Amino acid sequence: MCGIIGYVGTGNTADILMRSLKLLEYRGYDSSGVAFCSGKSMEVFKCPDRVSVLEDLVKGHGENAKSGIGHTRWATHGSVSFKNSHPHQAGKVTLVHNGIIENYKELIQTYHIENRLLSTGDSEVAAVLLDEHYKGDPYAAISETVELLQGTYALVMMFSDRPDEIYAIRKVSPIVVSEQENGKLLASDLNALSTVCREYFVLPEKTILKMSLSELSLKDLSGKDIKPEYEQMDFGFEDLDKKGHPFYMEKEIAEEGTALRRCLASYAADGLPSFEDEGLDHGFFCRHKHIVICACGTSYHAGLLSKRIFEKYAGISTEVYLSSEFIYERPLMEEDSVLVVISQSGETIDTLEALRCGRKEGKESLAIVNVKGSSIAREADHVLYMEAGPEIAVASTKAYTCQLAILYLLAFAFAKETKQDGEDIAKLIEEMRKAPDLIEAVYEERETYHDLAKRLKDQKSVFMIGRSLDYYILMEAALKMKEISYIHCEAYASGELKHGPIALIEKDTPVIACLSQKDLLAKESSNIKEVRARGAKVFCFIKESIRKDFVQKVEVFALKDLPDDLMVFSAIPVFQLLAYYLAIEKGVSVDKPRNLAKVVTVE
Ligand code: M6R
């Protein structure tokens, strides 16, 4: 959460900062700001608003500056206001911060700096302490200041008596750095660098980065020089273009088939799962008898559904935890458990903490991650990349499909390596290969869901009901609907209705039922009757091949046929499109829903 940026060079600093901030805005959009260093003077522009508003304020400034820093905020401590917007200034220091300084209140008291603070948040405390420690040597001031900070931080700093020098340091919160012909750029993530660079490095933790017109250097806190480890970028700015789609979310749903094809091609060879290139050999699959999965949000929903698949096909017991709860639950993990963490961004702090917790206990870990080089990818023992391509919309779509594909293939690999079940698995993988085409066909029929969205847009609350795998599919569908259309929506296991939730059903309550599992037709049909008897208006999404056996007078939408266990692949794009069109119809911000951010780096 929060995006930070710093540039030193001979390019148009204002343009570079604004373009990069736009690419980082998905990390948070409560406020935005930049500071330019023009000779000895520092110009600061900020507003409690989006980057497009900041852009108007900045017009005509900063083009000739040789350096500048910028910030786009997701509010944690302190309200959304001008004074809480970054950059913060204190004496000679101008600073932007991503993370949370947990002990900021104690620091204010200990160092008696109340009177120097204008904001009500934690970040300005770092700026003031840095200024208090600054006696002309940035390294000494930064080292002394970060020793005092508890929590997480990526700090980017300028000192007014050191024009065109930028310093940065981080703990947990990410910073990536690149050098190009006309300058040096640092940012919270690679998206901001994608316009200009092909090579980058991740700033190691607790290492001071200095960027000036002539220098790019790293030193650890004892002053020792550190060599940056460069890596290649595997995507470019063109991948971040909306390519004619009005919103990233639509583009990403449209790309879902291609993403899934790429993912399947990466992890299934000759019709069987293949993870040897990633270091998951026969030994890996044989030495683990239990799986513990940790993830948040959409990634958690993929994990929940996969439990059924791991247990059914591989006979391997699987527990799924919300990362944020894992550290409290501290489940008794067996010696032969593997910890699997799932994260699109690879930066979700709750999942990172769960990973660290499991590793501390000596558990082997496997990360399923989309963003290459992210913190979770770097810290896990093994990494499987989703190959979904950049996902920018806050609502996760194509990453979910790719996460699931990897989880299915992993389950099949466990089955193959431990039970020699090659034939059945090959058949299922063959069926999975049909999914990308079906997903694309769903996208082509998107107007059907647009029409439904037009009719549902004024609802305050929608129920979703389903059994078994359908229940997990609907959990994800309900999350999509909540987060981007702001319609209250809950998924219920149909059998649980009569234990409480059915009390909420009244005349015309909209209920979306998902029926993708042939064997559940009779039971689910009864549940649909139960809610209809209480006046509910039911919309039934049913697997095409069993549609003829469903004879109730409700509105029916067909889900394209795959084997029951794979139906999630054809059902989920339908619900993603429905949520998308609800947001469109309500006229709310599709890609940047209120109060949310794409990368969640606060606990
Ligand atoms: O990057 P991650 O997969 O770790 O993110 C986890 C959740 O924050 C994320 O899935 C969130 O729930 C999405 N906004 C859902 O669309």
Coordinates of C-alpha atoms and ligand atoms in Angstrom, one line a residue:
M1 CA 0.0 0.0 0.0
C2 CA 1.2 3.5 -0.9
G3 CA 3.4 3.9 -3.9
I4 CA 6.7 5.8 -3.7
I5 CA 9.0 7.0 -6.4
G6 CA 12.3 8.8 -6.7
Y7 CA 14.1 10.1 -9.8
V8 CA 17.5 11.8 -10.4
G9 CA 18.6 12.6 -14.0
T10 CA 18.5 14.9 -16.9
G11 CA 15.0 13.9 -18.2
N12 CA 11.8 15.8 -17.6
T13 CA 11.5 15.1 -13.9
A14 CA 7.9 16.2 -13.6
D15 CA 6.8 14.0 -16.5
I16 CA 8.7 11.0 -15.2
L17 CA 7.4 11.3 -11.7
M18 CA 3.8 11.9 -12.8
R19 CA 3.8 9.0 -15.3
S20 CA 5.3 6.7 -12.7
L21 CA 2.9 7.7 -10.0
K22 CA 0.0 6.9 -12.3
L23 CA 1.4 3.4 -12.7
L24 CA 1.7 3.1 -8.9
E25 CA -1.7 4.5 -8.1
Y26 CA -3.3 1.1 -7.8
R27 CA -1.3 0.7 -4.6
G28 CA -3.4 3.5 -3.0
Y29 CA -5.2 6.6 -4.1
D30 CA -6.2 8.6 -1.0
S31 CA -3.7 11.3 -1.6
S32 CA -0.8 12.1 -3.9
G33 CA 2.2 14.4 -3.8
V34 CA 5.6 15.2 -5.3
A35 CA 8.7 17.2 -4.3
F36 CA 11.1 18.6 -6.9
C37 CA 14.6 19.8 -6.1
S38 CA 15.4 22.8 -8.3
G39 CA 18.9 23.9 -7.3
K40 CA 18.8 24.8 -3.7
S41 CA 15.0 25.1 -3.4
M42 CA 12.5 22.3 -2.8
E43 CA 9.1 22.6 -4.3
V44 CA 6.3 20.5 -2.8
F45 CA 2.9 19.8 -4.4
K46 CA 0.3 17.6 -2.7
C47 CA -3.4 17.1 -2.4
P48 CA -5.8 14.7 -0.6
D49 CA -6.8 13.4 -4.1
R50 CA -5.9 11.3 -7.0
V51 CA -2.8 11.7 -9.3
S52 CA -5.0 13.3 -12.0
V53 CA -5.8 16.2 -9.6
L54 CA -2.1 16.5 -8.6
E55 CA -1.2 16.6 -12.3
D56 CA -3.1 19.9 -12.6
L57 CA -1.3 21.4 -9.6
V58 CA 2.1 20.4 -10.9
K59 CA 1.6 21.7 -14.5
G60 CA 4.5 24.1 -15.4
H61 CA 6.7 23.0 -12.5
G62 CA 9.5 20.5 -12.1
E63 CA 10.4 20.1 -15.8
N64 CA 13.9 21.4 -15.3
A65 CA 14.4 19.9 -11.9
K66 CA 17.2 17.2 -11.8
S67 CA 15.6 15.2 -9.0
G68 CA 12.3 14.6 -7.3
I69 CA 10.3 12.1 -5.1
G70 CA 6.6 11.2 -5.2
H71 CA 3.9 9.4 -3.2
T72 CA 0.5 8.0 -3.7
R73 CA -1.2 7.1 -0.4
W74 CA -3.5 4.5 1.1
A75 CA -4.4 6.0 4.5
T76 CA -3.6 4.0 7.6
H77 CA -2.6 6.4 10.4
G78 CA -4.3 9.7 10.0
S79 CA -7.2 10.8 7.9
V80 CA -7.3 11.6 4.2
S81 CA -6.2 15.2 4.4
F82 CA -3.7 17.7 3.0
K83 CA -1.6 17.7 6.1
N84 CA -1.4 13.9 6.1
S85 CA -0.4 13.7 2.4
H86 CA 3.2 13.1 1.5
P87 CA 5.9 14.3 1.0
H88 CA 6.5 15.5 4.5
Q89 CA 9.0 18.2 5.3
A90 CA 10.9 18.8 8.5
G91 CA 13.9 21.2 8.5
K92 CA 16.3 20.1 5.8
V93 CA 14.4 16.8 5.2
T94 CA 11.8 16.0 2.6
L95 CA 10.5 12.5 2.8
V96 CA 8.0 9.9 1.5
H97 CA 7.2 6.7 3.3
N98 CA 5.4 3.5 2.6
G99 CA 4.7 1.2 5.6
I100 CA 3.7 1.7 9.2
I101 CA 5.9 3.0 12.0
E102 CA 4.3 1.2 14.9
N103 CA 6.0 3.0 17.7
Y104 CA 5.5 6.5 16.4
K105 CA 3.5 7.7 19.5
E106 CA 6.3 6.5 21.8
L107 CA 8.9 8.3 19.6
I108 CA 6.9 11.5 19.7
Q109 CA 6.9 11.4 23.5
T110 CA 10.5 10.2 24.0
Y111 CA 11.9 12.9 21.6
H112 CA 9.5 15.7 22.6
I113 CA 8.7 16.5 18.9
E114 CA 5.0 17.1 19.3
N115 CA 5.4 20.8 18.4
R116 CA 7.2 20.0 15.1
L117 CA 4.4 17.8 13.7
L118 CA 1.8 19.1 11.4
S119 CA 0.2 15.8 10.5
T120 CA -1.6 13.2 12.6
G121 CA 0.1 10.1 11.1
D122 CA 3.2 8.1 11.6
S123 CA 5.3 9.1 8.6
E124 CA 6.1 12.7 9.5
V125 CA 7.7 11.4 12.7
A126 CA 10.4 9.7 10.6
A127 CA 11.0 13.0 8.8
V128 CA 11.3 15.0 12.0
L129 CA 13.6 12.4 13.7
L130 CA 15.8 12.3 10.6
D131 CA 16.1 16.1 10.7
E132 CA 17.0 16.0 14.4
H133 CA 19.8 13.5 13.6
Y134 CA 21.0 15.2 10.5
K135 CA 24.3 17.0 11.0
G136 CA 25.4 17.0 7.4
D137 CA 26.0 13.3 7.1
P138 CA 22.9 11.5 5.5
Y139 CA 24.3 8.0 6.3
A140 CA 24.7 8.7 10.0
A141 CA 21.3 10.4 10.2
I142 CA 19.5 7.5 8.4
S143 CA 21.3 4.8 10.3
E144 CA 20.5 6.4 13.7
T145 CA 16.9 7.1 12.7
V146 CA 16.0 3.7 11.4
E147 CA 17.4 2.1 14.6
L148 CA 14.6 3.8 16.4
L149 CA 11.8 2.7 14.1
Q150 CA 9.6 -0.3 14.8
G151 CA 7.3 -1.6 12.0
T152 CA 7.8 -1.5 8.3
Y153 CA 9.1 1.2 6.0
A154 CA 10.3 2.2 2.6
L155 CA 11.7 5.7 3.1
V156 CA 12.9 8.0 0.3
M157 CA 14.6 11.1 1.4
M158 CA 16.1 14.3 0.1
F159 CA 18.1 16.9 2.1
S160 CA 17.9 20.5 1.1
D161 CA 21.6 21.1 1.4
R162 CA 22.4 18.2 -0.8
P163 CA 20.6 19.0 -4.1
D164 CA 20.0 16.2 -6.5
E165 CA 20.8 13.5 -4.1
I166 CA 18.2 10.9 -3.1
Y167 CA 18.6 8.4 -0.3
A168 CA 16.4 5.4 0.4
I169 CA 16.2 2.6 2.9
R170 CA 13.6 -0.1 3.5
K171 CA 12.5 -2.8 5.9
V172 CA 9.9 -5.2 4.5
S173 CA 8.1 -2.6 2.3
P174 CA 9.6 -3.0 -1.2
I175 CA 11.8 -0.7 -3.3
V176 CA 13.1 -1.6 -6.8
V177 CA 15.7 0.5 -8.6
S178 CA 16.8 0.9 -12.2
E179 CA 19.4 2.9 -14.0
Q180 CA 18.7 4.2 -17.5
E181 CA 20.4 6.5 -20.0
N182 CA 18.9 9.7 -18.6
G183 CA 18.9 8.9 -14.9
K184 CA 18.1 6.6 -12.0
L185 CA 14.6 5.7 -10.9
L186 CA 13.4 3.9 -7.8
A187 CA 9.8 2.8 -7.0
S188 CA 7.7 0.6 -4.9
D189 CA 7.2 -1.9 -7.7
L190 CA 8.3 -2.7 -11.2
N191 CA 5.2 -1.3 -12.9
A192 CA 6.5 2.2 -12.3
L193 CA 9.8 1.2 -14.0
S194 CA 8.3 -0.6 -16.9
T195 CA 8.2 2.5 -19.2
V196 CA 12.0 2.9 -19.1
C197 CA 13.9 -0.1 -18.0
R198 CA 14.7 -3.7 -18.8
E199 CA 17.0 -4.3 -15.8
Y200 CA 16.4 -3.6 -12.2
F201 CA 17.5 -4.6 -8.7
V202 CA 15.6 -5.0 -5.4
L203 CA 17.0 -2.8 -2.7
P204 CA 18.2 -5.2 0.0
E205 CA 16.6 -4.5 3.5
K206 CA 18.4 -2.1 5.8
T207 CA 20.7 -1.0 3.1
I208 CA 21.1 2.7 2.2
L209 CA 20.7 3.6 -1.4
K210 CA 22.2 6.9 -2.7
M211 CA 21.2 8.1 -6.2
S212 CA 22.8 11.3 -7.6
L213 CA 23.5 12.5 -11.1
S214 CA 26.9 10.7 -11.0
E215 CA 26.4 8.0 -8.5
L216 CA 24.3 5.0 -7.6
S217 CA 25.6 3.2 -4.5
L218 CA 24.5 0.9 -1.8
K219 CA 26.0 0.7 1.8
D220 CA 24.9 -1.4 4.7
L221 CA 24.4 0.2 8.1
S222 CA 28.0 -0.4 9.0
G223 CA 29.1 1.5 5.9
K224 CA 30.2 -1.5 3.9
D225 CA 29.6 -1.2 0.1
I226 CA 27.0 -3.6 -1.3
K227 CA 26.8 -4.7 -4.9
P228 CA 23.4 -4.6 -6.4
E229 CA 22.1 -7.8 -7.9
Y230 CA 20.5 -6.9 -11.2
E231 CA 17.6 -8.9 -12.7
Q232 CA 15.8 -8.7 -16.1
M233 CA 12.3 -7.3 -16.4
D234 CA 10.1 -9.8 -18.2
F235 CA 7.3 -7.4 -19.1
G236 CA 7.2 -3.9 -20.6
F237 CA 5.0 -0.8 -20.6
E238 CA 3.0 -2.3 -23.5
D239 CA 1.6 -4.9 -21.1
L240 CA 0.3 -2.2 -18.9
D241 CA -1.7 -0.5 -21.7
K242 CA -5.4 -0.9 -21.5
K243 CA -5.4 -2.0 -25.1
G244 CA -8.7 -0.3 -26.0
H245 CA -10.6 -1.6 -23.0
P246 CA -12.3 1.0 -20.9
F247 CA -11.0 -0.4 -17.6
Y248 CA -8.1 -2.7 -16.6
M249 CA -10.6 -5.1 -15.0
E250 CA -12.3 -5.7 -18.4
K251 CA -8.9 -6.1 -20.1
E252 CA -7.8 -8.6 -17.5
I253 CA -11.0 -10.7 -17.8
A254 CA -10.5 -10.6 -21.6
E255 CA -7.0 -11.8 -21.1
E256 CA -8.0 -14.6 -18.7
G257 CA -8.0 -17.3 -21.4
T258 CA -4.5 -16.4 -22.7
A259 CA -3.2 -16.2 -19.1
L260 CA -4.5 -19.6 -18.3
R261 CA -3.1 -21.1 -21.5
R262 CA 0.3 -19.7 -20.6
C263 CA 0.1 -21.0 -17.1
L264 CA -0.9 -24.5 -18.3
A265 CA 1.9 -24.5 -20.8
S266 CA 4.4 -23.7 -18.0
Y267 CA 3.4 -26.5 -15.7
A268 CA 2.0 -29.3 -17.8
A269 CA 4.3 -31.1 -20.3
D270 CA 3.2 -34.0 -22.5
G271 CA -0.2 -33.9 -20.9
L272 CA 1.1 -34.4 -17.3
P273 CA 2.0 -31.9 -14.5
S274 CA 5.6 -30.9 -14.6
F275 CA 7.3 -28.9 -11.9
E276 CA 10.9 -30.3 -12.1
D277 CA 12.3 -27.1 -13.6
E278 CA 11.0 -25.3 -10.4
G279 CA 12.8 -27.8 -8.2
L280 CA 9.8 -29.8 -7.2
D281 CA 11.0 -33.3 -8.0
H282 CA 9.7 -36.8 -7.0
G283 CA 11.3 -36.3 -3.5
F284 CA 9.3 -33.1 -2.9
F285 CA 6.0 -34.8 -3.6
C286 CA 6.9 -37.9 -1.5
R287 CA 8.3 -36.2 1.6
H288 CA 5.2 -34.1 2.2
K289 CA 2.1 -35.8 3.7
H290 CA 0.2 -32.6 4.7
I291 CA -0.4 -29.2 3.1
V292 CA -1.0 -26.0 4.9
I293 CA -2.2 -23.1 2.7
C294 CA -2.1 -19.4 3.8
A295 CA -3.5 -16.6 1.7
C296 CA -5.8 -13.6 1.8
G297 CA -8.9 -12.4 -0.2
T298 CA -9.2 -14.0 -3.7
S299 CA -6.0 -16.0 -3.2
Y300 CA -7.5 -17.5 0.0
H301 CA -10.6 -18.5 -2.0
A302 CA -8.4 -20.3 -4.5
G303 CA -6.8 -22.1 -1.6
L304 CA -10.1 -23.1 -0.1
L305 CA -11.3 -24.6 -3.3
S306 CA -8.1 -26.4 -3.8
K307 CA -8.4 -28.2 -0.5
R308 CA -11.1 -30.4 -2.1
I309 CA -8.9 -31.1 -5.1
F310 CA -5.8 -32.0 -3.1
E311 CA -7.7 -34.3 -0.8
K312 CA -9.8 -35.9 -3.5
Y313 CA -7.0 -36.6 -6.1
A314 CA -3.9 -36.8 -4.0
G315 CA -5.3 -38.0 -0.7
I316 CA -3.2 -35.4 1.0
S317 CA -4.7 -33.6 4.0
T318 CA -4.9 -29.9 3.4
E319 CA -5.6 -27.1 5.8
V320 CA -6.4 -23.6 4.6
Y321 CA -5.8 -20.5 6.7
L322 CA -6.4 -16.8 6.3
S323 CA -2.8 -15.5 6.5
S324 CA -3.9 -12.8 9.0
E325 CA -5.3 -15.4 11.4
F326 CA -2.5 -18.1 10.9
I327 CA -0.1 -16.3 13.2
Y328 CA -2.7 -16.5 16.0
E329 CA -4.0 -19.9 15.3
R330 CA -0.5 -21.3 15.2
P331 CA -1.8 -24.7 14.0
L332 CA 0.1 -27.8 14.9
M333 CA 1.9 -28.4 11.6
E334 CA 3.1 -31.9 11.2
E335 CA 6.8 -32.5 10.5
D336 CA 6.1 -33.5 7.0
S337 CA 3.9 -30.5 6.1
V338 CA 4.6 -28.1 3.3
L339 CA 3.5 -24.5 3.7
V340 CA 2.0 -23.2 0.5
V341 CA 1.4 -19.4 0.4
I342 CA -0.6 -17.8 -2.5
S343 CA -0.3 -14.2 -3.4
Q344 CA -0.8 -12.3 -6.7
S345 CA 1.3 -9.4 -5.6
G346 CA 3.8 -11.3 -3.6
E347 CA 3.8 -8.4 -1.2
T348 CA 0.8 -9.0 1.0
I349 CA 2.2 -8.5 4.4
D350 CA -0.1 -10.9 6.2
T351 CA 0.9 -13.7 3.8
L352 CA 4.6 -12.7 4.1
E353 CA 4.3 -12.9 7.9
A354 CA 2.6 -16.3 7.7
L355 CA 5.4 -17.5 5.4
R356 CA 8.1 -16.2 7.8
C357 CA 6.3 -17.8 10.7
G358 CA 6.2 -21.2 9.0
R359 CA 9.8 -21.0 7.9
K360 CA 10.9 -20.1 11.5
E361 CA 9.3 -23.4 12.5
G362 CA 11.5 -25.1 9.9
K363 CA 8.7 -25.9 7.4
E364 CA 9.6 -26.1 3.7
S365 CA 7.6 -23.5 1.8
L366 CA 6.2 -23.0 -1.6
A367 CA 4.9 -19.7 -2.9
I368 CA 2.5 -19.3 -5.8
V369 CA 3.0 -15.7 -6.9
N370 CA 2.4 -13.5 -9.9
V371 CA 4.8 -10.7 -9.5
K372 CA 8.4 -11.8 -10.2
G373 CA 11.0 -10.9 -7.7
S374 CA 8.4 -9.9 -5.0
S375 CA 9.2 -10.3 -1.3
I376 CA 7.2 -13.6 -1.0
A377 CA 8.8 -15.0 -4.1
R378 CA 12.2 -14.2 -2.7
E379 CA 11.7 -15.6 0.7
A380 CA 10.0 -18.9 0.0
D381 CA 12.0 -22.1 -0.6
H382 CA 10.2 -22.7 -3.9
V383 CA 8.3 -20.4 -6.2
L384 CA 5.7 -21.1 -8.9
Y385 CA 4.9 -18.0 -10.9
M386 CA 1.3 -17.7 -12.1
E387 CA 2.3 -16.3 -15.5
A388 CA -0.9 -14.3 -15.5
G389 CA 0.9 -11.1 -16.7
P390 CA 0.5 -7.8 -14.8
E391 CA -2.8 -7.4 -13.0
I392 CA -3.6 -3.8 -12.3
A393 CA -7.3 -3.6 -11.4
V394 CA -7.8 -3.9 -7.6
A395 CA -10.3 -6.7 -8.2
S396 CA -8.3 -9.9 -8.9
T397 CA -9.5 -11.9 -11.9
K398 CA -7.0 -13.6 -14.2
A399 CA -4.7 -14.3 -11.2
Y400 CA -7.4 -16.3 -9.5
T401 CA -7.8 -18.6 -12.5
C402 CA -4.0 -19.1 -12.8
Q403 CA -3.6 -19.7 -9.1
L404 CA -6.3 -22.4 -9.3
A405 CA -4.7 -24.0 -12.4
I406 CA -1.4 -24.3 -10.5
L407 CA -3.1 -25.7 -7.4
Y408 CA -4.9 -28.3 -9.5
L409 CA -1.7 -29.3 -11.3
L410 CA 0.1 -29.5 -8.0
A411 CA -2.7 -31.8 -6.7
F412 CA -2.3 -33.9 -9.8
A413 CA 1.4 -34.0 -9.4
F414 CA 1.1 -35.3 -5.8
A415 CA -1.3 -37.9 -7.1
K416 CA 1.0 -38.9 -10.0
E417 CA 4.1 -39.1 -7.9
T418 CA 2.6 -40.9 -4.9
K419 CA -0.2 -43.0 -6.4
Q420 CA 0.9 -43.5 -10.0
D421 CA -2.5 -42.2 -11.2
G422 CA -1.2 -41.0 -14.5
E423 CA -4.0 -41.9 -16.8
D424 CA -6.9 -40.2 -15.0
I425 CA -4.8 -37.2 -14.5
A426 CA -3.8 -36.9 -18.1
K427 CA -7.5 -36.9 -19.0
L428 CA -8.3 -34.1 -16.5
I429 CA -5.4 -32.0 -17.8
E430 CA -6.7 -32.6 -21.3
E431 CA -10.1 -31.2 -20.1
M432 CA -8.4 -28.3 -18.4
R433 CA -6.8 -27.3 -21.7
K434 CA -10.3 -26.6 -23.0
A435 CA -10.9 -24.0 -20.3
P436 CA -9.2 -21.1 -21.9
D437 CA -11.4 -21.3 -25.0
L438 CA -14.5 -21.5 -22.9
I439 CA -13.4 -18.5 -20.8
E440 CA -13.0 -16.6 -24.0
A441 CA -16.4 -17.7 -25.2
V442 CA -17.9 -16.4 -21.9
Y443 CA -16.3 -13.1 -22.5
E444 CA -17.8 -12.9 -25.9
E445 CA -21.2 -13.4 -24.3
R446 CA -20.6 -10.6 -21.8
E447 CA -23.7 -8.6 -22.8
T448 CA -25.9 -11.3 -21.1
Y449 CA -24.3 -10.4 -17.8
H450 CA -24.4 -6.7 -18.5
D451 CA -28.2 -7.0 -19.0
L452 CA -28.5 -8.8 -15.7
A453 CA -26.3 -6.2 -14.0
K454 CA -28.7 -3.5 -15.2
R455 CA -31.5 -5.2 -13.4
L456 CA -29.6 -5.8 -10.2
K457 CA -27.8 -2.5 -9.8
D458 CA -30.2 -1.0 -7.3
Q459 CA -30.2 -3.9 -5.0
K460 CA -28.8 -3.3 -1.5
S461 CA -28.1 -6.9 -0.8
V462 CA -27.7 -10.1 -2.8
F463 CA -27.5 -13.7 -1.5
M464 CA -25.5 -16.4 -3.2
I465 CA -26.1 -20.1 -2.5
G466 CA -24.3 -23.2 -3.6
R467 CA -23.0 -26.5 -2.3
S468 CA -19.5 -28.1 -2.3
L469 CA -17.3 -26.5 -4.9
D470 CA -20.0 -24.1 -5.9
Y471 CA -19.9 -22.6 -2.4
Y472 CA -16.3 -21.8 -2.8
I473 CA -16.9 -20.4 -6.3
L474 CA -19.6 -18.1 -4.9
M475 CA -17.4 -16.9 -2.0
E476 CA -15.1 -15.5 -4.7
A477 CA -18.1 -14.2 -6.7
A478 CA -19.5 -12.4 -3.6
L479 CA -16.1 -10.8 -2.8
K480 CA -16.0 -9.4 -6.4
M481 CA -19.5 -8.0 -6.1
K482 CA -18.8 -6.4 -2.7
E483 CA -15.5 -4.8 -3.5
I484 CA -16.3 -3.2 -6.8
S485 CA -20.1 -2.7 -6.9
Y486 CA -20.5 -2.0 -3.1
I487 CA -23.6 -4.2 -3.1
H488 CA -23.7 -6.3 0.1
C489 CA -23.4 -9.9 -1.0
E490 CA -22.7 -13.1 1.0
A491 CA -22.2 -16.6 -0.2
Y492 CA -23.9 -19.3 1.9
A493 CA -23.5 -23.0 1.8
S494 CA -27.0 -23.9 0.7
G495 CA -27.4 -26.5 3.4
E496 CA -26.7 -23.9 6.1
L497 CA -29.5 -21.6 5.0
K498 CA -32.0 -23.2 7.3
H499 CA -29.7 -22.8 10.3
G500 CA -30.1 -19.0 10.3
P501 CA -29.6 -17.0 7.1
I502 CA -32.9 -17.9 5.6
A503 CA -34.5 -15.6 8.1
L504 CA -33.2 -12.7 5.9
I505 CA -35.0 -13.9 2.8
E506 CA -38.2 -11.9 2.0
K507 CA -40.2 -11.0 -1.0
D508 CA -38.0 -10.2 -4.0
T509 CA -34.7 -10.7 -2.2
P510 CA -32.3 -11.5 -5.1
V511 CA -30.6 -15.0 -4.7
I512 CA -28.0 -16.2 -7.1
A513 CA -27.7 -20.0 -7.1
C514 CA -24.8 -21.8 -8.6
L515 CA -25.3 -25.4 -9.7
S516 CA -22.3 -26.7 -11.5
Q517 CA -22.2 -30.2 -9.9
K518 CA -24.4 -32.8 -11.4
D519 CA -24.7 -34.9 -8.2
L520 CA -26.0 -31.9 -6.3
L521 CA -28.9 -31.2 -8.6
A522 CA -31.6 -32.6 -6.4
K523 CA -30.3 -31.2 -3.1
E524 CA -29.6 -27.7 -4.5
S525 CA -33.0 -27.7 -6.3
S526 CA -34.6 -28.2 -2.9
N527 CA -32.7 -25.3 -1.4
I528 CA -33.7 -23.1 -4.3
K529 CA -37.4 -24.1 -3.7
E530 CA -36.9 -23.2 0.0
V531 CA -35.9 -19.6 -0.8
R532 CA -38.5 -19.2 -3.5
A533 CA -41.1 -20.3 -1.0
R534 CA -40.1 -17.3 1.0
G535 CA -40.5 -14.9 -1.9
A536 CA -36.8 -14.8 -3.2
K537 CA -36.2 -13.9 -6.8
V538 CA -33.7 -16.6 -7.9
F539 CA -31.2 -16.4 -10.7
C540 CA -29.8 -19.9 -11.3
F541 CA -26.4 -20.4 -12.9
I542 CA -26.4 -24.0 -14.0
K543 CA -24.1 -26.3 -15.9
E544 CA -25.3 -26.5 -19.4
S545 CA -25.6 -30.3 -19.6
I546 CA -27.9 -30.5 -16.6
R547 CA -30.0 -27.6 -17.4
K548 CA -32.7 -29.8 -18.9
D549 CA -33.1 -31.6 -15.6
F550 CA -33.7 -28.4 -13.7
V551 CA -37.4 -27.6 -14.1
Q552 CA -38.1 -24.7 -11.8
K553 CA -39.6 -21.5 -13.0
V554 CA -36.6 -19.2 -12.3
E555 CA -34.3 -17.3 -14.5
V556 CA -31.6 -19.6 -15.7
F557 CA -28.1 -18.9 -17.1
A558 CA -26.0 -21.7 -18.6
L559 CA -22.4 -22.3 -17.5
K560 CA -20.3 -23.9 -20.1
D561 CA -19.6 -27.6 -19.7
L562 CA -16.4 -29.0 -18.2
P563 CA -16.0 -32.0 -15.8
D564 CA -17.7 -31.1 -12.5
D565 CA -14.4 -30.6 -10.7
L566 CA -13.2 -28.1 -13.3
M567 CA -16.4 -26.1 -13.5
V568 CA -14.9 -23.2 -11.6
F569 CA -12.9 -22.3 -14.7
S570 CA -16.1 -21.7 -16.8
A571 CA -18.2 -20.3 -13.9
I572 CA -15.8 -17.7 -12.4
P573 CA -15.6 -15.4 -15.5
V574 CA -19.4 -15.2 -15.5
F575 CA -19.4 -13.8 -11.9
Q576 CA -16.4 -11.5 -12.6
L577 CA -18.3 -10.0 -15.5
L578 CA -21.4 -9.6 -13.5
A579 CA -19.5 -7.7 -10.8
Y580 CA -17.8 -5.7 -13.4
Y581 CA -21.0 -4.6 -15.1
L582 CA -22.6 -3.8 -11.8
A583 CA -19.8 -1.4 -11.1
I584 CA -20.2 0.1 -14.6
E585 CA -23.9 0.5 -14.1
K586 CA -23.6 2.1 -10.7
G587 CA -21.0 4.5 -12.2
V588 CA -18.4 3.7 -9.5
S589 CA -14.7 3.5 -9.8
V590 CA -14.1 0.0 -11.4
D591 CA -10.4 -0.3 -11.2
K592 CA -9.8 1.6 -8.0
P593 CA -12.7 0.9 -5.6
R594 CA -13.0 3.0 -2.5
N595 CA -10.9 2.2 0.5
L596 CA -9.0 -0.5 -1.2
A597 CA -5.5 -0.9 -2.8
K598 CA -4.0 -3.6 -5.0
V599 CA -1.0 -4.3 -2.8
V600 CA -1.8 -4.7 0.9
T601 CA 1.3 -4.1 2.9
V602 CA -0.2 -3.3 6.2
E603 CA -1.3 -5.9 8.8
Ligands
M6R1 O1 -1.7 -10.0 -3.8 P1 -2.5 -11.0 -3.0 O2 -3.1 -12.1 -3.8 O3 -1.8 -11.5 -1.8 O4 -3.8 -10.2 -2.5 C1 -4.7 -10.8 -1.6 C2 -5.9 -9.9 -1.5 O5 -5.6 -8.7 -1.0 C3 -6.6 -9.8 -2.9 O6 -6.9 -11.0 -3.4 C4 -7.9 -9.0 -2.7 O7 -8.9 -9.7 -1.9 C5 -8.5 -8.6 -4.1 N1 -8.8 -7.2 -4.1 C6 -9.7 -9.4 -4.4 O8 -10.2 -9.0 -5.7

